[in-house]
Short mmCIF file of C-alpha atoms in Angstrom, two decimals:
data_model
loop_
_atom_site.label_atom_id
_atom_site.label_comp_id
_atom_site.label_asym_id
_atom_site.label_seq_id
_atom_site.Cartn_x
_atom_site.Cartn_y
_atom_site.Cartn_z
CA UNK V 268 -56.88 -120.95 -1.84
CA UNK V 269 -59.26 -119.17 -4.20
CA UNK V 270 -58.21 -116.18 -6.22
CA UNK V 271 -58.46 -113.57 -4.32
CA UNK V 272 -61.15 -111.56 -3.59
CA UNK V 273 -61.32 -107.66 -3.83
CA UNK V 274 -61.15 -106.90 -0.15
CA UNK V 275 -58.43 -109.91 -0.25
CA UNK V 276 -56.18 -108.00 -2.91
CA UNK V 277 -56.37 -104.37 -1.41
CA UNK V 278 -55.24 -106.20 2.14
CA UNK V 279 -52.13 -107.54 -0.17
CA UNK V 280 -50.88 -104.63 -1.01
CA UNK V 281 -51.52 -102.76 2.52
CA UNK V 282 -49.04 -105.94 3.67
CA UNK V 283 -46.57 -105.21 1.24
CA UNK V 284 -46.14 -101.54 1.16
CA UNK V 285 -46.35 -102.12 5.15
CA UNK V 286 -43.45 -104.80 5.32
CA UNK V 287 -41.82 -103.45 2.66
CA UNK V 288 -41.68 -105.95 -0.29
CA UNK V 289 -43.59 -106.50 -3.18
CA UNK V 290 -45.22 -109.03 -5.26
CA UNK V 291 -43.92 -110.26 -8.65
CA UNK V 292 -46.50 -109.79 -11.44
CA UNK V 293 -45.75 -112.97 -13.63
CA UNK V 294 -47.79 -113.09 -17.47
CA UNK V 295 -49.39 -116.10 -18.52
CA UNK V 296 -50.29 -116.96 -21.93
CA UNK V 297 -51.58 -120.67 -21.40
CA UNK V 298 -52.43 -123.32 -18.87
CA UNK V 299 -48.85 -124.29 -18.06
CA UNK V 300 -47.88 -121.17 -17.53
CA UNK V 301 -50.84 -120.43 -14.91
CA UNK V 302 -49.75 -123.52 -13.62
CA UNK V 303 -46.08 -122.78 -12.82
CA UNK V 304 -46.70 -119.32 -11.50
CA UNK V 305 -48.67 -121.06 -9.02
CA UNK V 306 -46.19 -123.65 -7.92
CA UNK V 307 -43.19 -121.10 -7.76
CA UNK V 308 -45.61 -118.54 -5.28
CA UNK V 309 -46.07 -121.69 -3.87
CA UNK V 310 -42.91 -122.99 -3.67
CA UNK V 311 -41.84 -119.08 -2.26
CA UNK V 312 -44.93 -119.36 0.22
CA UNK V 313 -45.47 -115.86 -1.09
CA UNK V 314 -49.16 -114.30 -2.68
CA UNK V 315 -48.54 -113.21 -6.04
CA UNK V 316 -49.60 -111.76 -8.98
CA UNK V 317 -50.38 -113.38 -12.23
CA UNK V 318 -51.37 -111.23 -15.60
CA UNK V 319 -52.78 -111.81 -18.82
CA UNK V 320 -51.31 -109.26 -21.74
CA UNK V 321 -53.22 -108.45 -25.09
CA UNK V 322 -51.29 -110.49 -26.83
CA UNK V 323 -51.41 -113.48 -23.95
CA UNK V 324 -55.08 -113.15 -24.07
CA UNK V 325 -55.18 -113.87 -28.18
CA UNK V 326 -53.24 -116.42 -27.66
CA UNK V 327 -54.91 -117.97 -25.07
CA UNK V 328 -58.30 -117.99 -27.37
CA UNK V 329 -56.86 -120.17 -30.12
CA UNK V 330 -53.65 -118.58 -32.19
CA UNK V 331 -55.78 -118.91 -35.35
CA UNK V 332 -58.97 -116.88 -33.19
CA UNK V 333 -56.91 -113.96 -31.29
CA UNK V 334 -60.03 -113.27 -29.12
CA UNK V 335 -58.36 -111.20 -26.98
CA UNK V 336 -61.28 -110.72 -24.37
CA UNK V 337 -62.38 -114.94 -24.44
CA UNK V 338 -58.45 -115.71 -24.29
CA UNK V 339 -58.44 -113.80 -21.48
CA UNK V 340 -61.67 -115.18 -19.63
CA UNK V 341 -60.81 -118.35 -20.32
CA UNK V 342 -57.47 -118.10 -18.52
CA UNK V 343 -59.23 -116.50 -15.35
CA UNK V 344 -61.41 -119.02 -15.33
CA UNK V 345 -58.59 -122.21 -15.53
CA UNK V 346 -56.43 -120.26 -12.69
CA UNK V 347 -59.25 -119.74 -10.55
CA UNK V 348 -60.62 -123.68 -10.48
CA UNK V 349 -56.65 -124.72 -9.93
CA UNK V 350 -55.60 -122.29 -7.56
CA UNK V 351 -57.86 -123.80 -5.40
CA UNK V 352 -54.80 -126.13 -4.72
CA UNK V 353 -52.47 -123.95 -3.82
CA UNK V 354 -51.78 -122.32 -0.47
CA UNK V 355 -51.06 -118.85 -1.49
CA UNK V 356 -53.57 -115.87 -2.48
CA UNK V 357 -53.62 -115.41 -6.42
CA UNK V 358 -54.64 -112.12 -7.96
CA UNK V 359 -55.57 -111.94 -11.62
CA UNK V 360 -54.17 -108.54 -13.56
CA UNK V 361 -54.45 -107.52 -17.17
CA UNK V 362 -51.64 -105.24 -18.45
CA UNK V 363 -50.53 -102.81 -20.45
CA UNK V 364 -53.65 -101.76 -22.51
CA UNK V 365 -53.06 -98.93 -24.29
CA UNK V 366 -55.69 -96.24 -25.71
CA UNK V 367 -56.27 -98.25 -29.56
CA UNK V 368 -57.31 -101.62 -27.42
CA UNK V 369 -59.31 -100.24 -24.34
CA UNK V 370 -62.90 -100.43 -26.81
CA UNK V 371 -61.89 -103.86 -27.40
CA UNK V 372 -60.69 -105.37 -24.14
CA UNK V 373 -60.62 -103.76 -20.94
CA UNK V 374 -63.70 -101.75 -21.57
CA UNK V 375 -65.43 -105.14 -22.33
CA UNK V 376 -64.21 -106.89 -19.25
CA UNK V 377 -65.03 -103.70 -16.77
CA UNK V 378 -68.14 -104.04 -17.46
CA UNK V 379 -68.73 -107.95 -17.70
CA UNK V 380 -67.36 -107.36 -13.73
CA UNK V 381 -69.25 -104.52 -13.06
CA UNK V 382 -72.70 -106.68 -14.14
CA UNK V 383 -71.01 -109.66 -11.99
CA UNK V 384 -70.79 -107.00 -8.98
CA UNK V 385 -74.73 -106.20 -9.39
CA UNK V 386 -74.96 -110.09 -9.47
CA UNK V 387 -73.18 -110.45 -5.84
CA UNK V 388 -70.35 -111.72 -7.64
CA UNK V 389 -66.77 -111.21 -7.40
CA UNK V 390 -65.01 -109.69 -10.50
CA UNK V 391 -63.43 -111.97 -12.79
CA UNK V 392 -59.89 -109.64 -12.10
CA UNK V 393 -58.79 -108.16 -9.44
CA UNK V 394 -57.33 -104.98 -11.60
CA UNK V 395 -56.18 -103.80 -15.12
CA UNK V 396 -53.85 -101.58 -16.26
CA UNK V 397 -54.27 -98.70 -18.42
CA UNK V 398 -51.17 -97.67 -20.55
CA UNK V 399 -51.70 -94.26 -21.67
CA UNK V 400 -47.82 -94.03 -21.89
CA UNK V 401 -47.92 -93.21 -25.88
CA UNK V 402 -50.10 -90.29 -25.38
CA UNK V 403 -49.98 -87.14 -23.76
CA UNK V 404 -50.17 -86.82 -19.98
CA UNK V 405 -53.28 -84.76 -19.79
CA UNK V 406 -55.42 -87.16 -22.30
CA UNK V 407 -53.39 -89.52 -20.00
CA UNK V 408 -54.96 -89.07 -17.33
CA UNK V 409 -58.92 -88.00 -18.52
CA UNK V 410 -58.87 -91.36 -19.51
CA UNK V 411 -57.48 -93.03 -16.30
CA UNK V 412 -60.38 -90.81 -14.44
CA UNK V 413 -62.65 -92.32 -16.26
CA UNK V 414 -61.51 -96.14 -16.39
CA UNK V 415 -61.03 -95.38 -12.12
CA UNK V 416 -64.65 -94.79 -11.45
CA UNK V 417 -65.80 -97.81 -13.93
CA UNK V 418 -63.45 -99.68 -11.80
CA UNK V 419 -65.04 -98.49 -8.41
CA UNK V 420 -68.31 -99.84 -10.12
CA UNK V 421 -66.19 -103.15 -11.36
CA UNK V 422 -64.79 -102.99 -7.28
CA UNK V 423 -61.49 -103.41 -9.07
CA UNK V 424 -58.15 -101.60 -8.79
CA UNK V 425 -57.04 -99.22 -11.99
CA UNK V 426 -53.23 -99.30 -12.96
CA UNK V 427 -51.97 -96.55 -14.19
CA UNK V 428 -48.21 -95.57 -15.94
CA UNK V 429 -46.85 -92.08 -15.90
CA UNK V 430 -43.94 -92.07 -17.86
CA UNK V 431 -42.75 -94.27 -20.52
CA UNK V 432 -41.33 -97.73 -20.54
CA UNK V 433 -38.94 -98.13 -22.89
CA UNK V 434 -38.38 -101.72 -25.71
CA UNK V 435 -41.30 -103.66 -26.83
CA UNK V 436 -44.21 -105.49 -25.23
CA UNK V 437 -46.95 -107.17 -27.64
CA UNK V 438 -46.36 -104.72 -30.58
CA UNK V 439 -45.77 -101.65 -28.20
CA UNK V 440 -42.46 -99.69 -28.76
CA UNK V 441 -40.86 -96.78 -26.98
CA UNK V 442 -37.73 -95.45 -27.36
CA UNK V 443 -34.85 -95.57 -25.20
CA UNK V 444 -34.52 -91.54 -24.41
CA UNK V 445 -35.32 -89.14 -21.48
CA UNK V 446 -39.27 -89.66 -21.63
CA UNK V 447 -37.69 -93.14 -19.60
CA UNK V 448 -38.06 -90.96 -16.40
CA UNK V 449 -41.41 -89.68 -14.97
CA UNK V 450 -40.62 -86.22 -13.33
CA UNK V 451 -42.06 -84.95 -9.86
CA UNK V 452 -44.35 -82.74 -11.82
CA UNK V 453 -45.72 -85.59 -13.52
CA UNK V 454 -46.56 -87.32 -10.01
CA UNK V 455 -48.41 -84.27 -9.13
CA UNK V 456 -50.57 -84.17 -11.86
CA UNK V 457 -51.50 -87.80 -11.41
CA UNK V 458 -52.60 -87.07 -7.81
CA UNK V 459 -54.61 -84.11 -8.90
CA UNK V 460 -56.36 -85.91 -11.34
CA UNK V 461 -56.95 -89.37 -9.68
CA UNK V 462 -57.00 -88.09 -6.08
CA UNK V 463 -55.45 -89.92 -2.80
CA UNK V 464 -57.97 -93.01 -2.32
CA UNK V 465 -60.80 -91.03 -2.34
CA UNK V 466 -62.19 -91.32 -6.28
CA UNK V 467 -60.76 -95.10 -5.70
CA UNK V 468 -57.50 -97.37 -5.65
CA UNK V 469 -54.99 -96.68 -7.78
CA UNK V 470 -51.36 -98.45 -8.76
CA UNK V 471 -49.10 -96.10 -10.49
CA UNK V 472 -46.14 -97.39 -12.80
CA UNK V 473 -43.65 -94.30 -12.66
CA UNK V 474 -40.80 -94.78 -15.09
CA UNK V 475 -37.43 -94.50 -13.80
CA UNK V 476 -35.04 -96.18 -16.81
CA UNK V 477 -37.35 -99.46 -17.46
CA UNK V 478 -37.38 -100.78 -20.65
CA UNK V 479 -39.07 -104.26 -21.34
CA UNK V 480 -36.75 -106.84 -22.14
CA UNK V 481 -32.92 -107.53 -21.35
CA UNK V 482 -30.37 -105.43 -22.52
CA UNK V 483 -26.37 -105.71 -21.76
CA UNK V 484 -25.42 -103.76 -19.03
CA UNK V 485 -24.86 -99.99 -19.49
CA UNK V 486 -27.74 -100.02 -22.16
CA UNK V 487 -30.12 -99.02 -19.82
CA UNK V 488 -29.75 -96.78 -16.62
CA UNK V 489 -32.52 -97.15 -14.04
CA UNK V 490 -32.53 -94.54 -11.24
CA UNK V 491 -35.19 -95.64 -8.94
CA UNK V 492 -34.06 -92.76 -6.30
CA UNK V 493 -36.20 -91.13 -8.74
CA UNK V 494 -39.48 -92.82 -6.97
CA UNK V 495 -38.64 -91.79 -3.90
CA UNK V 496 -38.21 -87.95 -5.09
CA UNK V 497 -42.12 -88.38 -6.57
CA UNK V 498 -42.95 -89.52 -2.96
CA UNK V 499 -41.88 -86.94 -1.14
CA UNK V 500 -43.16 -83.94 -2.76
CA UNK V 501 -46.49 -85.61 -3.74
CA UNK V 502 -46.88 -86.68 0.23
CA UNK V 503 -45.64 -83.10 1.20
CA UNK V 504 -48.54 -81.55 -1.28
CA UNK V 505 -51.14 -83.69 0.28
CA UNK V 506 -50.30 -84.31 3.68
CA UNK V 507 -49.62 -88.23 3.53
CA UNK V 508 -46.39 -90.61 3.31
CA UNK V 509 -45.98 -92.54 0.73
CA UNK V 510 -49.00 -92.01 -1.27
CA UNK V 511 -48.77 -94.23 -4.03
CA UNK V 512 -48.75 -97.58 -4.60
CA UNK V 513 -45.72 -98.29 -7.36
CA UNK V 514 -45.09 -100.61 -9.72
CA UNK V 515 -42.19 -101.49 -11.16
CA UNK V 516 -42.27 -102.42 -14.93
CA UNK V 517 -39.50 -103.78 -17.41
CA UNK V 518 -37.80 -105.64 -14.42
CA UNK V 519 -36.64 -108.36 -16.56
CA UNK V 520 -32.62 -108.22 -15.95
CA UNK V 521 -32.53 -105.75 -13.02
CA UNK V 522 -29.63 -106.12 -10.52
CA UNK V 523 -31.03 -106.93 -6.61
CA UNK V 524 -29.83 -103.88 -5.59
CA UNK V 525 -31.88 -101.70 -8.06
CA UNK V 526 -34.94 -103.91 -7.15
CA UNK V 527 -34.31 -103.64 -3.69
CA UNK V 528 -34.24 -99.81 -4.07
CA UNK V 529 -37.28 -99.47 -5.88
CA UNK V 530 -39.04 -101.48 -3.15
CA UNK V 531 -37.75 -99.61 -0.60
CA UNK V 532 -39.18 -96.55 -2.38
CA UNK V 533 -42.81 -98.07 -2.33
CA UNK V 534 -43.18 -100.63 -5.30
CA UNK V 535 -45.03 -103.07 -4.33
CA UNK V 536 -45.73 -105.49 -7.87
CA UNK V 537 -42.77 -105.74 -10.50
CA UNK V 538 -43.88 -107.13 -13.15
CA UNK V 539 -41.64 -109.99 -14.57
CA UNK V 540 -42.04 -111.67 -18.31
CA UNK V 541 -38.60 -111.45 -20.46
CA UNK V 542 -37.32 -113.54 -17.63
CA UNK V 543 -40.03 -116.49 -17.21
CA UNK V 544 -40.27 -116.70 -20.33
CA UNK V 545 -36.67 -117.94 -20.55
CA UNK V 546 -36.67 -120.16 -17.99
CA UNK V 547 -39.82 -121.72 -19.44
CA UNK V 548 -38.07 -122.67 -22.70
CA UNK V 549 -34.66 -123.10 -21.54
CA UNK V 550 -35.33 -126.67 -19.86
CA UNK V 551 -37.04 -127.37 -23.16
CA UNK V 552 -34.87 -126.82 -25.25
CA UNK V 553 -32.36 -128.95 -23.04
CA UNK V 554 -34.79 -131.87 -23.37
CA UNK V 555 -35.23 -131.55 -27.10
CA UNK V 556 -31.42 -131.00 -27.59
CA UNK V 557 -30.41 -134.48 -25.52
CA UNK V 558 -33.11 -136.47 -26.49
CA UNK V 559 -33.09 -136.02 -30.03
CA UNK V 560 -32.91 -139.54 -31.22
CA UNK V 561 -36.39 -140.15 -28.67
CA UNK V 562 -38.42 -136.66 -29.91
CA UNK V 563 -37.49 -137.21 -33.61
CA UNK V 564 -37.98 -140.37 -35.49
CA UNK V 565 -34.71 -140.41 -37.31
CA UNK V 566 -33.25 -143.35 -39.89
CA UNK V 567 -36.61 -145.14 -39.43
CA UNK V 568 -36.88 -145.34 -36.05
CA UNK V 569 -39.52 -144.54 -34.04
CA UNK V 570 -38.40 -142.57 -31.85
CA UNK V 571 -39.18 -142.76 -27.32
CA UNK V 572 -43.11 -141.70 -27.07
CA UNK V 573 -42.16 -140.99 -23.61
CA UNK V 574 -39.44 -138.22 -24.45
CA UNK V 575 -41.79 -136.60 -26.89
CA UNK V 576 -44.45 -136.88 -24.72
CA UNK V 577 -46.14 -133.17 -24.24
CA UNK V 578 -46.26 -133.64 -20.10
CA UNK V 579 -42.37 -134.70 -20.13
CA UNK V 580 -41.20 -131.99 -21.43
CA UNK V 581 -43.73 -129.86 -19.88
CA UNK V 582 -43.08 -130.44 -16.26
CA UNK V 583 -39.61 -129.29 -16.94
CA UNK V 584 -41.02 -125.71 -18.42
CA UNK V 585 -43.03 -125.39 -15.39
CA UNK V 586 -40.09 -126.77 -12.91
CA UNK V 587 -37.95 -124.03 -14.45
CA UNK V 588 -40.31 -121.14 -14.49
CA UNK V 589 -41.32 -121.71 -10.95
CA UNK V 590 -38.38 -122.10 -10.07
CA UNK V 591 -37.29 -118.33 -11.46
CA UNK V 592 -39.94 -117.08 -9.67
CA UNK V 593 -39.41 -118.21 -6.08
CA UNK V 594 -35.94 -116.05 -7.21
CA UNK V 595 -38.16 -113.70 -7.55
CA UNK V 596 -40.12 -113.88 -4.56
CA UNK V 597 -36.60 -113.82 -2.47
CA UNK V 598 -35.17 -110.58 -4.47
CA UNK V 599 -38.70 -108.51 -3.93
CA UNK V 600 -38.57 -109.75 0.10
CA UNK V 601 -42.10 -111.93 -0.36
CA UNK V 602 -40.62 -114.81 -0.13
CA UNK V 603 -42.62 -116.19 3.40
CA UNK V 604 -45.16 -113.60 3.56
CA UNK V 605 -48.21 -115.31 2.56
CA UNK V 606 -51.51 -114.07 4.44
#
């Protein structure tokens, strides 16, 4: 199927928080990796998410270019010509952009999308997130006002995170401490500012323990009962269950049963990196490590050109990442649910 379209992606998420599951959020940072987040939604027969990061997006231009914007395009444009093969609905998601790269990236794209838009054209991605996470909640959220009504004009979907993730993502560190856990006086502010659906869609990452990356157990403590406190007295305050649309970040290394809680509490997209990322290179490394004498020419041999050959190797990366994220799929209940 095509990637999805914007009317497409809103009925994705009415399915999910509906049937109560969610949609792994996978980040790409090259053709292969587009490729085998394709063939594990596939593979799950779920719709899914697939997202480029700041960093993914320099990469993805040329590692000697770091054109974040281009790197990015140019990965839109190679996952929407393949998905085309695949039987599942494919949204397109740029994350965690905080306040020093919005001029230089999501800015850019918003309104490249809003022009396509004006064209009769469907935006290049389906949403982006805005991290305001490192600054305080009120500039916070004067910001996310704004970026929500370019996105009405971009007939995208804002992301928003209230609260703090903690580890590292791309350069972007926050500490492991209390400022892990968004408060229900946070969540109320966020509705007052960005409304209910009326100024426009809205996902909202609220922080209950996540930290990016894997830690040993007992590092981290996630509470998502937390989410379903911000629920309750945001839907009490304005009359509606439920209201927002969560997202679960930093889910690399979470138990099912935290997962499954945090779905059950309305998170419909967890976002999933440390993880794929592992199971990309793992298989490589297994190939490299067993088929040394073929990859290397050693003592004057020359070597197996089909064990250093980029695509044999490379359909085991993609074999293993898929294959994390039909896990995936299963744990977050979309496993089966394509439209």
């Amino acid at each position: 199927m095509p990637i999805a379209t914007p009317e497409v992606y809103a009925e994705m998420i009415d399915r999910a928080k509906a049937g109560k599951f969610a949609y792994p959020a996978v980040n790409i940072t090259s053709s292969q990796t587009v490729t085998a987040a394709l063939q594990g939604f596939a593979e799950a027969e779920s719709d899914g998410i697939i997202q480029v990061s700041v960093g993914g997006g320099e990469y993805a231009s040329g590692s000697t270019i770091k054109d974040r914007v281009s790197g990015s395009l140019a990965l839109a444009a190679y996952a929407a010509e393949v998905a085309k093969n695949y039987p599942v609905n494919i949204a397109i998601h740029t994350d965690h952009c905080v306040k020093k790269n919005l001029d230089s990236w999501v800015r850019p794209l918003l309104a490249l999308e809003a022009e396509q838009v004006k064209a009769g054209k469907n935006p290049t991605f389906q949403s982006h997130m805005f991290d305001g996470s490192d600054i305080p909640l009120e500039e916070n959220l004067v910001i996310a006002e704004e970026l929500l009504e370019l996105s009405q004009a971009a007939r995208t979907i804002l992301e928003v995170e209230i609260g703090v993730v903690g580890g590292e993502e791309d350069g972007h560190e926050a500490e492991i401490n209390e400022k892990l856990y968004t408060t229900v006086e946070d969540g109320l502010a966020t509705v007052r500012a960005l409304g209910a659906g009326e100024k426009g869609r809205y996902l909202t990452a609220l922080t209950f323990g996540n930290v990016h990356g894997v830690y040993k157990p007992g590092a981290v403590k996630l509470r998502p009962e937390i989410l379903a406190e911000i629920q309750q007295a945001v839907g009490a305050e304005i009359g509606q269950e439920n209201p927002f649309d969560l997202v679960f970040h930093g889910g690399s290394g979470s138990t099912a049963e935290e997962v499954a809680t945090a779905v059950d509490n309305g998170v419909i997209k967890m976002n999933i990196d440390t993880d794929t990322q592992y199971a990309f290179s793992r298989p490589v490394a297994g190939h490299f490590f067993t088929n040394y004498d073929g990859v290397l020419k050693v003592d004057g041999e020359v070597g197996n050109k089909k064990a250093y050959d980029p695509r044999a190797w490379g359909k085991l990366a993609e074999a293993g990442m898929a294959a994390r994220i039909v896990e995936a799929c299963q744990w977050l209940r979309s496993a089966g649910h394509k439209m």
